[in-house]
Coordinates of C-alpha atoms in Angstrom, one line a residue:
X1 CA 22.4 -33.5 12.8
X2 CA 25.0 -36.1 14.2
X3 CA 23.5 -39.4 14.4
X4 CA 24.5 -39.3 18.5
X5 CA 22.8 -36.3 18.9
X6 CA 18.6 -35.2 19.1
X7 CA 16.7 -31.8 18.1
X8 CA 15.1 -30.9 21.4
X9 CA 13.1 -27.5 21.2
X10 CA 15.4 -26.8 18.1
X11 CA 18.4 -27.5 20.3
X12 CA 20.7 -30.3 19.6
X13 CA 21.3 -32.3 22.1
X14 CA 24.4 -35.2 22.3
X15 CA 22.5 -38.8 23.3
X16 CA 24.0 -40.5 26.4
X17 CA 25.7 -43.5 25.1
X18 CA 26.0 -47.5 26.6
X19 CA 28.5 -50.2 26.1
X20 CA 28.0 -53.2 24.4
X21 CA 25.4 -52.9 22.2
X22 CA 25.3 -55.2 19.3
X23 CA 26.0 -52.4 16.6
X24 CA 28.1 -50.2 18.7
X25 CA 30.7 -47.5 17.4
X26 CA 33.5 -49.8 16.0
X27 CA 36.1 -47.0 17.5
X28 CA 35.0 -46.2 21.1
X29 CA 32.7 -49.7 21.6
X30 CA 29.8 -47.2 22.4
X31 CA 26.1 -47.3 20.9
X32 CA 24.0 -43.7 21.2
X33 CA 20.5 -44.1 21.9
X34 CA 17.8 -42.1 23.8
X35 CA 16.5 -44.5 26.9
X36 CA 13.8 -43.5 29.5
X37 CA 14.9 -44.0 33.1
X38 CA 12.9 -47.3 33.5
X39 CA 14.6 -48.7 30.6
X40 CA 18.0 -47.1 31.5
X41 CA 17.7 -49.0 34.7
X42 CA 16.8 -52.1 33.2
X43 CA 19.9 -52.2 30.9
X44 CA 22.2 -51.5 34.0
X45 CA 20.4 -54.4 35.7
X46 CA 20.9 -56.7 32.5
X47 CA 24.2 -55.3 32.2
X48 CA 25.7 -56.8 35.5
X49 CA 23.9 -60.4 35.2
X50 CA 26.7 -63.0 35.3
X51 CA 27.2 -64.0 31.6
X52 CA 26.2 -61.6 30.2
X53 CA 27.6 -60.6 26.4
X54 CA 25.8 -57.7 24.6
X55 CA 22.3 -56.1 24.0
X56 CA 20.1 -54.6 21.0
X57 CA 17.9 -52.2 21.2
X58 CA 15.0 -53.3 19.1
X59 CA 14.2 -50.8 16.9
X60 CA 10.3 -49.7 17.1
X61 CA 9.1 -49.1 13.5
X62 CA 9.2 -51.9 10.8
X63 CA 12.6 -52.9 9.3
X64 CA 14.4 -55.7 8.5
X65 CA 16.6 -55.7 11.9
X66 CA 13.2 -55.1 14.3
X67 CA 11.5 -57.9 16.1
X68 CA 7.9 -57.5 15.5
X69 CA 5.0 -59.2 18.0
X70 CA 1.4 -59.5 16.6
X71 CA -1.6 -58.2 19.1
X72 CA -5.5 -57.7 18.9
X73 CA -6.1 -54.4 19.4
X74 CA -10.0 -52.7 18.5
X75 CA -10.6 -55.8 16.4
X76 CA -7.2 -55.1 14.7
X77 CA -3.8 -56.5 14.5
X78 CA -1.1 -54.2 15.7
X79 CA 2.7 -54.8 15.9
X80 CA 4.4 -55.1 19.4
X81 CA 8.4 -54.1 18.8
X82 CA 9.7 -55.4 22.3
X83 CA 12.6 -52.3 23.6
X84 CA 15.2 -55.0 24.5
X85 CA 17.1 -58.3 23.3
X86 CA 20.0 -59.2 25.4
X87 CA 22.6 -62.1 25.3
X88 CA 24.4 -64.2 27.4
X89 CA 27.2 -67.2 27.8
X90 CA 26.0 -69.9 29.7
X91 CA 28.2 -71.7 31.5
X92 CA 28.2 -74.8 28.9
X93 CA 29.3 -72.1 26.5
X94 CA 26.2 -71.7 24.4
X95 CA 24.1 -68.7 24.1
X96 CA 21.1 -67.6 25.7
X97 CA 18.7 -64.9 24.6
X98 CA 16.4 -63.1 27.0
X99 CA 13.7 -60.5 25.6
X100 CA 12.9 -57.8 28.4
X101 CA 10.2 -55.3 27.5
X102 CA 9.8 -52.2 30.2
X103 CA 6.6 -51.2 28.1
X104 CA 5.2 -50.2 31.4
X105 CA 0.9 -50.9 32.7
X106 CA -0.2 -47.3 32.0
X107 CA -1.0 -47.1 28.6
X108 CA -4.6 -47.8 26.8
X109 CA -1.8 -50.7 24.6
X110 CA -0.8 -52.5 27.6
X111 CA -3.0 -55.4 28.3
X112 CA -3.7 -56.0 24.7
X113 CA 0.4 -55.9 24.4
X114 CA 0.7 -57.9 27.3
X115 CA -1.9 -60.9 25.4
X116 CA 0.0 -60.8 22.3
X117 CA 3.4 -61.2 24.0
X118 CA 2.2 -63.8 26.0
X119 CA 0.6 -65.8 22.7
X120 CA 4.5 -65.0 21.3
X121 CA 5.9 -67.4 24.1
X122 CA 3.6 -69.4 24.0
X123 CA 4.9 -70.5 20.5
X124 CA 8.3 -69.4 20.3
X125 CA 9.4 -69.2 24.0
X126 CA 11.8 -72.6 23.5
X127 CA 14.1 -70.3 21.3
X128 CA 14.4 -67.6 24.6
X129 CA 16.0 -68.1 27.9
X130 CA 13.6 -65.1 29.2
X131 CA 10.3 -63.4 28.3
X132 CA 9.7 -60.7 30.3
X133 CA 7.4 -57.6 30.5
X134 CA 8.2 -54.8 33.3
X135 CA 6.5 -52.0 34.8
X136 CA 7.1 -49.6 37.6
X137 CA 4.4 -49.9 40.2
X138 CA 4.7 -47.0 43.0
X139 CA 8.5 -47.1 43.0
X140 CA 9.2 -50.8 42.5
X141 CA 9.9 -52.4 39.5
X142 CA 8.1 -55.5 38.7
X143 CA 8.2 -58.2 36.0
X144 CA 6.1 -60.8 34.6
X145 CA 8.1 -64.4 33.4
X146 CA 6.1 -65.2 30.2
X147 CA 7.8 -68.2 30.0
X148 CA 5.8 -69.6 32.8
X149 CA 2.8 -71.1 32.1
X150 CA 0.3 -69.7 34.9
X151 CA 1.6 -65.9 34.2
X152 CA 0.5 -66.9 30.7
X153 CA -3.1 -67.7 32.1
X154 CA -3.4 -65.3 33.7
X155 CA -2.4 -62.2 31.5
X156 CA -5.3 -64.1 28.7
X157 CA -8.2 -63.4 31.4
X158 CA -7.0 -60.5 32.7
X159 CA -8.9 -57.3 32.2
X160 CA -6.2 -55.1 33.8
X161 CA -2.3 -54.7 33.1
X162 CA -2.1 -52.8 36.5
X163 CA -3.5 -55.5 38.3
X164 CA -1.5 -58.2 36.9
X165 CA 2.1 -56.5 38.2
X166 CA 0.6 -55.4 41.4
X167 CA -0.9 -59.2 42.0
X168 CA 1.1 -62.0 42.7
X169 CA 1.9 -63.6 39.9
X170 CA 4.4 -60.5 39.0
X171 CA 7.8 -60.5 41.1
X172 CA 10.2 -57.8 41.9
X173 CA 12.9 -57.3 39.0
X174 CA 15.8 -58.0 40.6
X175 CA 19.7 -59.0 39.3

């Protein structure tokens, strides 16, 4: 099986491919990859941001080349592997990093996700320009800034991933 395509009900099927991925296909510039529609629309969104450079899709089992997030989950430590890095020029010329996970509210892993990402930027969020978690809440997509203090806060007491991007302290994802 081409690395491009995927075995669907035994049927090959070619993967829709994106531009400017980090490890893209030296001869047509394109990287391969199989994206559900909210994270489809979330790296068109990314894509058009002014300054923007290139994006990795963060692989989600253990290797080398994956970004791995620790969380309490049942008394035990799972590994978070946020979907999305992307990069950008700012307009002193250096680079900015931005990690946007579309890992959604409605799975049983979302609040416990949601705590250990926030803990992550707590610590490390100087070395990111963005931290932000996304979810799809009747239609509208909506994100939580990590790097902000109060979002933070609130995401350690709450008991409810829903309720935190239906609240206020979630905003629309916009450009």
């Amino acid at each position: 099986m081409a690395a491009s395509a995927i075995l669907e009900n035994e049927i090959e099927t070619n993967l829709p491919k994106f531009e400017n991925h980090l490890m893209c296909n030296p001869n047509d510039k394109l990287y391969p990859c199989a994206l559900n529609d909210l994270e489809t629309e979330v790296l068109k969104t990314e894509m058009v941001r002014k300054g923007f450079l290139a994006w990795y899709r963060n692989p989600g089992h253990a290797s080398q080349d994956s970004l791995g997030i620790t969380y309490l989950l049942d008394n035990e430590y799972s590994i978070l592997r946020p979907d999305f890095i992307f990069f950008s020029k700012l307009k002193d010329g250096s680079l900015a990093i931005d990690i946007v996970d579309p890992h959604g509210h409605h799975l049983s892993d979302s609040l416990p996700k949601l705590k250990g990402l926030a803990t992550y930027a707590e610590t490390h969020g100087s070395s990111y320009r963005r931290i932000e978690a996304i979810s799809k809440i009747d239609e509208k997509i909506r994100v939580l800034d990590l790097t902000e203090k109060k979002v933070r806060d609130a995401i350690k007491v709450a008991e409810s991933a829903k309720a935190l991007y239906e609240g206020d302290i979630a905003q629309d994802y916009l450009v």
